[in-house]
XYZ file of C-alpha atoms in Angstrom:
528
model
C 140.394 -198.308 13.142
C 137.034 -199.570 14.205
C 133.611 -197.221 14.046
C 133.546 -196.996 18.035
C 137.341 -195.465 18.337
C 135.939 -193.171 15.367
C 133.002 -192.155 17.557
C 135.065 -191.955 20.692
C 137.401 -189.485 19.196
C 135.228 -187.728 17.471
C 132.748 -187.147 20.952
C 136.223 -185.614 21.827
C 137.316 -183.969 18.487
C 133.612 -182.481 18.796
C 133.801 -181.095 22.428
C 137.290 -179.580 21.968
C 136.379 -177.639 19.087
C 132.770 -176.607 20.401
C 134.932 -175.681 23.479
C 137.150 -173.740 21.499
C 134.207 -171.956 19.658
C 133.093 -170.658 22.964
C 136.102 -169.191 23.872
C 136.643 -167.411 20.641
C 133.490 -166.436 20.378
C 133.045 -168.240 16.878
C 129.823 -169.923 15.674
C 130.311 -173.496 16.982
C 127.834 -174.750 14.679
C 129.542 -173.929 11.662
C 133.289 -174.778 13.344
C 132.485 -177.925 13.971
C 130.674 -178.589 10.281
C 134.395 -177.558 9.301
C 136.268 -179.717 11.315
C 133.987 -182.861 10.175
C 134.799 -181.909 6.791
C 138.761 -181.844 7.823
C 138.275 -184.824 9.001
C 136.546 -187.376 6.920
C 138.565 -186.075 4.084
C 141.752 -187.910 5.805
C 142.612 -190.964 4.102
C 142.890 -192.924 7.173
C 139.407 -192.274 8.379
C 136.901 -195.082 7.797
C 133.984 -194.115 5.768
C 131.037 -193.359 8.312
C 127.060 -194.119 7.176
C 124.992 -192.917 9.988
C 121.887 -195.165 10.220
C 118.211 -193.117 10.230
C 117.541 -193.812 13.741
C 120.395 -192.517 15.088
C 119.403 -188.925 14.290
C 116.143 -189.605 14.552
C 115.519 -191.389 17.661
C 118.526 -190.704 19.572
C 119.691 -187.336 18.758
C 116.735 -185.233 17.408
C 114.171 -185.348 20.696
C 116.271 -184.223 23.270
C 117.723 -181.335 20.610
C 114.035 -180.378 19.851
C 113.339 -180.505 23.005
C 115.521 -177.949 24.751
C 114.893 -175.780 21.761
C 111.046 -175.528 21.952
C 112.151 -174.949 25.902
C 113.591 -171.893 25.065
C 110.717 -170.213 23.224
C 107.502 -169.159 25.575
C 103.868 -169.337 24.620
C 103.604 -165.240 25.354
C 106.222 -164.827 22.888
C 104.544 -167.513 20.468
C 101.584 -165.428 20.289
C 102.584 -162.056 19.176
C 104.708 -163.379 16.455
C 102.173 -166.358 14.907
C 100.696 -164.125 12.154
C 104.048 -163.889 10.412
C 105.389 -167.275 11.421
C 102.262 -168.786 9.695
C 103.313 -167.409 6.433
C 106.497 -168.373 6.538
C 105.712 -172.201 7.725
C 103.309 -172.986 5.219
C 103.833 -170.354 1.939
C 107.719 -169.725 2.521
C 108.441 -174.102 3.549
C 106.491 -174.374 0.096
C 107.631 -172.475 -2.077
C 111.413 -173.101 -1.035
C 110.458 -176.734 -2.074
C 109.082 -175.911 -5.517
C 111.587 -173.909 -6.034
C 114.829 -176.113 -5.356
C 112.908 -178.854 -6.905
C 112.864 -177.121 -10.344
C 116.138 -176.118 -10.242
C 117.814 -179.104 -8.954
C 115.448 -180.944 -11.742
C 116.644 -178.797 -14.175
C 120.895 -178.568 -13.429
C 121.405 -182.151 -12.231
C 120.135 -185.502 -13.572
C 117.553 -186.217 -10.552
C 114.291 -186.935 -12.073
C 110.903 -185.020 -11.278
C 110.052 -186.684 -8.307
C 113.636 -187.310 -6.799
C 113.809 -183.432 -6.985
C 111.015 -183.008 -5.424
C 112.404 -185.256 -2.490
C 115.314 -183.098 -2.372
C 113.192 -179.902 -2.054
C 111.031 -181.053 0.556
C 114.092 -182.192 2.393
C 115.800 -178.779 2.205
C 112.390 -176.432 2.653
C 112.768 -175.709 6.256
C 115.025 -174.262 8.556
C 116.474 -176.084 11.370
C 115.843 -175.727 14.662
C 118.555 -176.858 16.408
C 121.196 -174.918 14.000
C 118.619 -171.875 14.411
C 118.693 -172.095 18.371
C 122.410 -173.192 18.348
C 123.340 -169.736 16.253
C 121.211 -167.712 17.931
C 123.003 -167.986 21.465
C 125.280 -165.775 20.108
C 122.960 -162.742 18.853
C 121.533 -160.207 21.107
C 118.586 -159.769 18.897
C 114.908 -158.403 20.036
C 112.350 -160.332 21.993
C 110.088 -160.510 18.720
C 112.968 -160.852 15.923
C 114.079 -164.117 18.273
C 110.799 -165.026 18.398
C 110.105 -165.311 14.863
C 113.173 -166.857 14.101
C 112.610 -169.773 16.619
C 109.035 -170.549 15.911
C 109.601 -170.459 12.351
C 112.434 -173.192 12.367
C 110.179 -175.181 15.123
C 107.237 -175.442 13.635
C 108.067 -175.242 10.021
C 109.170 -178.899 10.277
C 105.467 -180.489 9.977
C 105.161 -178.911 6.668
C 108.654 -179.862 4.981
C 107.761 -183.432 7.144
C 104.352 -183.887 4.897
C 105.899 -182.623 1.538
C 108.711 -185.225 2.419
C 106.071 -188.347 2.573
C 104.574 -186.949 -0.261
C 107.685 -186.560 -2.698
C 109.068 -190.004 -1.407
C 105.725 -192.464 -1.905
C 105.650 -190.280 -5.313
C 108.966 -191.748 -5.958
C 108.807 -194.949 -4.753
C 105.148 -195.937 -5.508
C 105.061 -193.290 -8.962
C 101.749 -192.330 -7.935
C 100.659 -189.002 -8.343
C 100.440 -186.107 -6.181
C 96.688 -185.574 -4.749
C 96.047 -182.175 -2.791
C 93.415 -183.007 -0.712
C 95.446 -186.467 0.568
C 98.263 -183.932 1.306
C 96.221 -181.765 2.995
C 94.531 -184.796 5.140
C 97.984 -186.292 5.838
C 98.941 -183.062 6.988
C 96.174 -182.704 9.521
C 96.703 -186.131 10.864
C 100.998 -185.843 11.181
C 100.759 -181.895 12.602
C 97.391 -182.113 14.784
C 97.888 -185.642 15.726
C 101.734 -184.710 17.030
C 100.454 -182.026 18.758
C 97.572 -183.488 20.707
C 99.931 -186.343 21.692
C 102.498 -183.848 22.537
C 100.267 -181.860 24.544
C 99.548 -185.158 26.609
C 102.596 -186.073 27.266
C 103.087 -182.595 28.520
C 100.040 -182.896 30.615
C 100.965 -186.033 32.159
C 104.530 -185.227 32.681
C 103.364 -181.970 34.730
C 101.254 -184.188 36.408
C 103.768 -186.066 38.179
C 106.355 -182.981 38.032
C 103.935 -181.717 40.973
C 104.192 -184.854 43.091
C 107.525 -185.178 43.390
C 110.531 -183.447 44.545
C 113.249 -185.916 44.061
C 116.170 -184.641 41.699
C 117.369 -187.802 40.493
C 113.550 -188.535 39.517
C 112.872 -185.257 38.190
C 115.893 -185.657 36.341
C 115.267 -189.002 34.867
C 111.567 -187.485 33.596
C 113.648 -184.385 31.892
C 115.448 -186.944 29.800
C 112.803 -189.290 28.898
C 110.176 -187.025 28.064
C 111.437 -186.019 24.282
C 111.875 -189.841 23.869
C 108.011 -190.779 24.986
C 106.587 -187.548 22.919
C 108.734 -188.531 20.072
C 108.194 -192.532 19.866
C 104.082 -192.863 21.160
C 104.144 -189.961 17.837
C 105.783 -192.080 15.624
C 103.647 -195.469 16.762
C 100.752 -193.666 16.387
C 101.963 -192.309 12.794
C 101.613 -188.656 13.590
C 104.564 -186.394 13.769
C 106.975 -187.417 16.514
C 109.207 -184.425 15.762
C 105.663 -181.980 16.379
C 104.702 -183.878 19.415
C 108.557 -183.424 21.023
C 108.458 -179.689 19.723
C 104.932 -179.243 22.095
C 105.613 -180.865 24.721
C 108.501 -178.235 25.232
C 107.251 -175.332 24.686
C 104.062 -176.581 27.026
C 106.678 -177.677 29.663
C 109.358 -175.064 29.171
C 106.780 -172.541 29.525
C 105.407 -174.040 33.300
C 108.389 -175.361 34.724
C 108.843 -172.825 37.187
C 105.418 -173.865 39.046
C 106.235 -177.863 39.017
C 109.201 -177.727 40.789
C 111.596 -176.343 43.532
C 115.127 -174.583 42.930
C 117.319 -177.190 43.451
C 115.796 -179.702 40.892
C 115.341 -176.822 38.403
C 119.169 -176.196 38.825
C 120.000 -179.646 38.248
C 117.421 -180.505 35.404
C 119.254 -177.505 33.702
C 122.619 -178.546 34.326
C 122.369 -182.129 33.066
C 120.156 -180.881 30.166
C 122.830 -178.551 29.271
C 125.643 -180.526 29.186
C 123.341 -183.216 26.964
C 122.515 -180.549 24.652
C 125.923 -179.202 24.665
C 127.535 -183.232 24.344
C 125.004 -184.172 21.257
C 125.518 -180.885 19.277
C 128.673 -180.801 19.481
C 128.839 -184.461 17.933
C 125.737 -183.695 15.255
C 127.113 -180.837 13.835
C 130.667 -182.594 13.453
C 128.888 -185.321 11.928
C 127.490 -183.417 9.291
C 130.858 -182.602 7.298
C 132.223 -186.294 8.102
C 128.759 -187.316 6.274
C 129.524 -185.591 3.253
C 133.407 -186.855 2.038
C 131.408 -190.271 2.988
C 128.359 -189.706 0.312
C 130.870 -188.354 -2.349
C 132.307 -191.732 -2.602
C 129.104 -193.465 -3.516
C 128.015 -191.350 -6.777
C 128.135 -192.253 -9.919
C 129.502 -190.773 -12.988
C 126.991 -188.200 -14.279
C 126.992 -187.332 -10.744
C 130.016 -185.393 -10.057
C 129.258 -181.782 -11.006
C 127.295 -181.655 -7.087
C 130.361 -178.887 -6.371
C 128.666 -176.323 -8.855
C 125.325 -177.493 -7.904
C 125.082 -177.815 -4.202
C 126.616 -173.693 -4.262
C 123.339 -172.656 -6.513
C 120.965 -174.911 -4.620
C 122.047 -172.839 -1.437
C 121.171 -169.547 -3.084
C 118.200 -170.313 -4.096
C 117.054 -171.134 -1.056
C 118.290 -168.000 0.397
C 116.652 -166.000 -3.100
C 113.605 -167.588 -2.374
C 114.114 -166.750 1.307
C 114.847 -162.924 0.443
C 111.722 -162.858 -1.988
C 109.217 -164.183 0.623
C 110.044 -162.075 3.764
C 110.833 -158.732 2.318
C 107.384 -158.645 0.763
C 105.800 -160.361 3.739
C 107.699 -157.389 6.049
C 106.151 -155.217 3.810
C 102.633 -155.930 3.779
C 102.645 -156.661 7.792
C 103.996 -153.234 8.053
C 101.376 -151.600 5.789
C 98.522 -153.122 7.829
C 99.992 -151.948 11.153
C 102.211 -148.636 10.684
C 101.366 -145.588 12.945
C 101.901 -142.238 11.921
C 105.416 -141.795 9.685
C 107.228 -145.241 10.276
C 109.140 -146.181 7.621
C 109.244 -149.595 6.119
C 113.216 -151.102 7.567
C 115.101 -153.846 5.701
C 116.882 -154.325 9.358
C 114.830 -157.183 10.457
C 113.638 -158.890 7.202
C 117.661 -159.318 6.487
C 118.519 -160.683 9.245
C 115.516 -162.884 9.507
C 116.373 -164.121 5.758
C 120.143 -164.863 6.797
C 119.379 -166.528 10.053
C 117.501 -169.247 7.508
C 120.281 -171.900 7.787
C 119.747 -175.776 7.726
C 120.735 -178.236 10.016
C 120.122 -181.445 11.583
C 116.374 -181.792 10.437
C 117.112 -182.022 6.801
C 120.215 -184.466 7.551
C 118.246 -186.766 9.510
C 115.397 -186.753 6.435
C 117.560 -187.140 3.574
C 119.432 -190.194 5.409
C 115.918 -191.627 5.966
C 114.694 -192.023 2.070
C 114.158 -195.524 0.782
C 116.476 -197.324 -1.061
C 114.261 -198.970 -3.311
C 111.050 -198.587 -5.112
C 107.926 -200.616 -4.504
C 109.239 -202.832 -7.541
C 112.634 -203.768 -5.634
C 115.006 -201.521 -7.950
C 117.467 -199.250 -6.367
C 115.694 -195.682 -5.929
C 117.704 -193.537 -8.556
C 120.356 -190.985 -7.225
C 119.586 -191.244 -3.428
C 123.212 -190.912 -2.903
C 123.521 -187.528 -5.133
C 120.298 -186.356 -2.741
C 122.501 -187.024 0.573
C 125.586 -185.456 -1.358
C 123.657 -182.463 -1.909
C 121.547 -182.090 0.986
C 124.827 -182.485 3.342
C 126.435 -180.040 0.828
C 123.668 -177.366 1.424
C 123.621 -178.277 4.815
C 127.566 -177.821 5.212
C 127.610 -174.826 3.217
C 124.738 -172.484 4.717
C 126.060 -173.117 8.465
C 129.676 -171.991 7.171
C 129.018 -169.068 5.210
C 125.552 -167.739 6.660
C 126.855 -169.078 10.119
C 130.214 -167.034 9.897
C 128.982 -163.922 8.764
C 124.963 -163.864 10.753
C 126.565 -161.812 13.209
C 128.308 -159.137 11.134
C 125.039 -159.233 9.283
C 122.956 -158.440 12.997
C 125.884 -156.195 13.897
C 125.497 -154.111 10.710
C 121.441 -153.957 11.073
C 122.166 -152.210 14.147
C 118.508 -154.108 15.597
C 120.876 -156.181 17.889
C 120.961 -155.020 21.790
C 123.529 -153.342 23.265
C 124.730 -155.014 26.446
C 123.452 -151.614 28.302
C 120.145 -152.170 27.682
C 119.758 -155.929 28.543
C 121.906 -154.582 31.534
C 119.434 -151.899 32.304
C 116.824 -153.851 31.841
C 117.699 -156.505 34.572
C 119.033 -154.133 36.584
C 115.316 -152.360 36.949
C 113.994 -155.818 37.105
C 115.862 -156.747 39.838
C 115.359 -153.297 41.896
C 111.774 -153.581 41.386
C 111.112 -157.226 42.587
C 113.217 -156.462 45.645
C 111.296 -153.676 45.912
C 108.151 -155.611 46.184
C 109.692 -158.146 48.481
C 110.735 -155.202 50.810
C 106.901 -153.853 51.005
C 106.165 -157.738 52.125
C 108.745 -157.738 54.608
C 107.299 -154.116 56.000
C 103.606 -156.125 56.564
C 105.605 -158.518 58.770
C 105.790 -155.853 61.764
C 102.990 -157.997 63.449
C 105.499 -160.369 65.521
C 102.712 -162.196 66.101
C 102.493 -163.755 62.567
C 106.002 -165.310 63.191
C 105.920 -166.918 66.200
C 106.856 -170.164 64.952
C 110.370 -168.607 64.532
C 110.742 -168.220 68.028
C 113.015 -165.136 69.821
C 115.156 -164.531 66.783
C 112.200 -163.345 64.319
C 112.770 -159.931 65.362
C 116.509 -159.731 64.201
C 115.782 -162.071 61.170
C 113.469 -159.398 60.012
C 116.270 -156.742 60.214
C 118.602 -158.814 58.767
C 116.490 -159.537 55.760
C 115.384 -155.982 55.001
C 118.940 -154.966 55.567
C 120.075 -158.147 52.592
C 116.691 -156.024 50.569
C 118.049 -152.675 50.690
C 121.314 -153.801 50.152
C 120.383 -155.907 47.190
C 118.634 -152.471 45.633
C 121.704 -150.559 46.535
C 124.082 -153.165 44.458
C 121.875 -153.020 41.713
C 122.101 -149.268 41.959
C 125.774 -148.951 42.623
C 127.037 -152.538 40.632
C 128.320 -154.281 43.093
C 127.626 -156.858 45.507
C 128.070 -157.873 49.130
C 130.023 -160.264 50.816
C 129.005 -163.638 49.651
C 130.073 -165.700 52.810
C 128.022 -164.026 55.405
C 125.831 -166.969 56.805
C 121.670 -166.230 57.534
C 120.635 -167.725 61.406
C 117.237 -170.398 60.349
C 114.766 -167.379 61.467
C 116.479 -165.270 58.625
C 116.285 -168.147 56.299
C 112.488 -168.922 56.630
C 112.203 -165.374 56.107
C 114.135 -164.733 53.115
C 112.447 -167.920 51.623
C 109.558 -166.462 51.388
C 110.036 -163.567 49.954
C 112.665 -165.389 47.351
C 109.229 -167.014 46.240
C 107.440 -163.256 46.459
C 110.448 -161.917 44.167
C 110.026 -164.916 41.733
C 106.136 -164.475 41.949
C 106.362 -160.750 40.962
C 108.996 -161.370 38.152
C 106.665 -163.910 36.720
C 103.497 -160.976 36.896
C 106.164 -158.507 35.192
C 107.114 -161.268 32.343
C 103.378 -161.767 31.712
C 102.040 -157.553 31.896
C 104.741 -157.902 28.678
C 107.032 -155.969 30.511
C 110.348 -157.644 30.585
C 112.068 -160.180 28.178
C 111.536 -164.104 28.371
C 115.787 -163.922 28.615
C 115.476 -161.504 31.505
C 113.110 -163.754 32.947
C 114.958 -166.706 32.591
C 118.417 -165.169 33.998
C 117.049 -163.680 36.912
C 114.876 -167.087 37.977
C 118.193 -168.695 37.717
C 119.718 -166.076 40.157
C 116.835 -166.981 42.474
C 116.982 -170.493 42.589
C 120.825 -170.629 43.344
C 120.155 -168.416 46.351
C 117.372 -170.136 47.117
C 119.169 -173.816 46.789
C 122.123 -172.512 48.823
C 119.525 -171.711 51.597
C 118.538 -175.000 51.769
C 121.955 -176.460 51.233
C 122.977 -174.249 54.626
C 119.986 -175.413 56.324
């Protein structure tokens, strides 16, 4: 069997089971880790080695990508005190921490430790954003958990290049070099990140071509990621700006229909290259098991205490970080919760970051010799990997259930529901100032009934959301009535963007109800 029938079936090995995930409402993440592992432990599977570039360049932008795109810069802002501790101290001390105890229960050497720490110190993004579909968790519990696992990666990213040239080179470790390599791979990725964002919105405003808007979508995590990496600053920081920058002001650079389709092809990318990364990541590890050596075989009893103490040192950082954050901002007789710092230490699962890291370390040193036990750092690294999105994947939502801080469908209900009633509400006092004939002229003799037929669609849209249900979907608007009920579609998406910045509704509200807006508003056009 040759490596592209392998690939083939498993694009459709991957897809069936992420398929099947949705409909059982299983983790697909940690479903798909499992069927990997099924897998490439069948003899008549070829042994798969996944070159570094793969994950990095192909896979990883466009994953970042619509993951920073989910998070907004309001939300970014009330949760960065935390975050910051847990990006720098937590990534860190997770680091120091496996390093010692891998150093000290498996023959890896000082250094190679070290490399296997920095490799395993942050949470993963696209796991992170890939679980947390499934949770109904707060605004500012989401919040954290996102920006911590997308911007956590320049840290474990500068402890990485640190712990490898240590290995490779033997030099020693030097804090203020780490610090100034730091600066240059986080500041420079974002500043080129930024740019890209900047230009990118620049010619998002200029054109209103689907195919090219499209086109940009796709390429734009591939030019943040690979001008980064030229330029020897963080590619995967400059991808992880340039969507939050973009997914935060995309609903100003372009019109319904290309949002629609941006999202649908985006989507099915995101969906396609998940499905296939997380697969890959239990057909990696029967693959890595092969190439150890002797003294190397005890990674089964090592890879299960690596993973808790990551999730110890998780547990130790957050509750007493939840703590003192609480003590500096309590009112009156609130009581400190464990709610929220448990399910912000579960949610800590690794992914396709670390994978893609621990596949790129040298093989050599700088004197030509093979770098010791790189294979026995993949084994465990796609151990850890496999084995915190199977057992923390599996049971993170019994874990949110039995927190009780996850919402109940009524309230996100509610909440749209007096969303939607009050932006049709302000649309309706628009329509009301459009008495004065006069202003719509250009709509000829039928402005008159366009305007009844629009306030009628108004107060029948507050009367659905009111009574939960809706009208008949085939009744089809004259052109006066379509003009009309343009304009105030854009007054309904103008107010829900005032409402989503006065704080006052969710960025997942938000996000639902612009998509409700643009597929009435693209089905006006498509009837025009």
């Amino acid at each position: 069997m040759t490596g592209l029938t392998v690939i083939l079936l498993l694009v459709v090995l991957a897809t069936a089971v992420a398929t099947g995930a949705r409909r059982w409402s299983l983790p697909a993440p940690s479903l798909l880790v499992v069927a990997g592992l099924v897998v490439g432990l069948m003899p008549w599977v070829p042994e798969v080695s996944l070159p570094p570039h793969v994950i990095n360049v192909l896979v990883l932008p466009p994953l970042l990508y619509a993951a920073a795109g989910e998070i907004s810069v309001r939300d970014l802002r009330t949760v960065w005190r935390p975050v910051t501790g847990l990006v720098f101290g937590l990534v860190l001390a997770s680091a120091i921490a496996v390093g010692y105890v891998a150093h000290a229960i498996t023959p890896l050497t000082a250094a190679t430790a070290f490399i296997l720490g920095s490799v395993l110190a942050s949470t993963d993004p696209v796991a992170v954003t890939a679980l947390g579909r499934r949770l109904s968790l707060p605004p500012r519990v989401l919040a954290m958990v996102q920006a911590e696992s997308l911007f956590n990666d320049a840290t474990s990213l500068v402890l990485y290049k640190v712990a490898v040239a240590t290995a490779v080179s033997g030099s020693a470790i030097s804090v203020p070099g780490t610090v100034e390599q730091f600066l240059i791979l986080a500041g420079g990725g974002g500043l080129i990140g930024a740019a890209v964002a900047a230009v990118v919105a620049l010619i998002r405003r200029r054109t209103e071509d689907p195919m090219l808007e499209t086109v940009i979508a796709l390429v734009t995590p591939y030019a943040s990621y690979v001008i980064a990496e030229q330029s020897h600053t963080s590619g995967v920081t400059a991808v992880i700006v340039s969507g939050v920058v973009l997914g935060s002001t995309g609903h100003k650079l372009s019109n319904a229909p290309v949002r629609l389709q941006v999202h649908a092809v985006y989507d099915t990318v995101t969906f396609l290259l998940e499905s296939v990364v997380f697969a890959l990541i239990g057909l990696e590890l029967p693959s890595a098991v092969r190439h150890l050596a002797r003294d190397e075989h005890g990674w089964p009893l090592w890879v299960p205490v690596i993973a808790f103490t990551l999730l110890a040192i998780r547990l130790l950082w957050i509750f007493p970080l939840s703590a003192l954050i609480h003590h500096r901002h309590r009112e009156g007789d609130n009581r400190l919760s464990w709610r929220v710092p448990a399910v912000l230490s579960w949610a800590g699962t690794r992914g396709v970051m670390p994978l893609a890291a621990a596949l790129s370390i040298p093989l050599v040193t700088h004197t030509g010799a093979p770098l010791p036990h790189r294979a026995l750092i993949l084994t465990l690294t796609t151990g850890t990997i496999a084995l915190t999105l199977i057992f923390q994947g599996f049971t993170l939502v019994p874990v949110v259930r039995r927190s009780g801080i996850a919402l109940e469908p009524e309230s996100t209900a509610r909440e749209e529901a007096r969303t939607r009633r009050h932006i049709a509400n302000a649309a309706l006092e628009e329509l009301k100032q459009l008495g004065d004939l006069d202003q719509l002229a250009d709509l000829g003799a039928a402005a008159e009934a366009a305007l009844k037929q629009a306030r009628r669609h108004l107060e029948a849209r507050i009367h659905q959301v009111e009574d939960a249900h809706y009208s008949d979907p085939d009744a089809r608007p004259a052109d006066a009535y379509r003009e009309i009920r343009r304009t105030l579609i854009a007054i309904e998406a103008a107010e829900l963007q005032r409402l989503y910045e006065a704080n006052k509704i969710s960025n997942a509200t938000r996000r639902r109800i612009q998509h409700e807006l643009d597929l009435e508003e693209a089905s006006l056009r498509g009837r025009g």
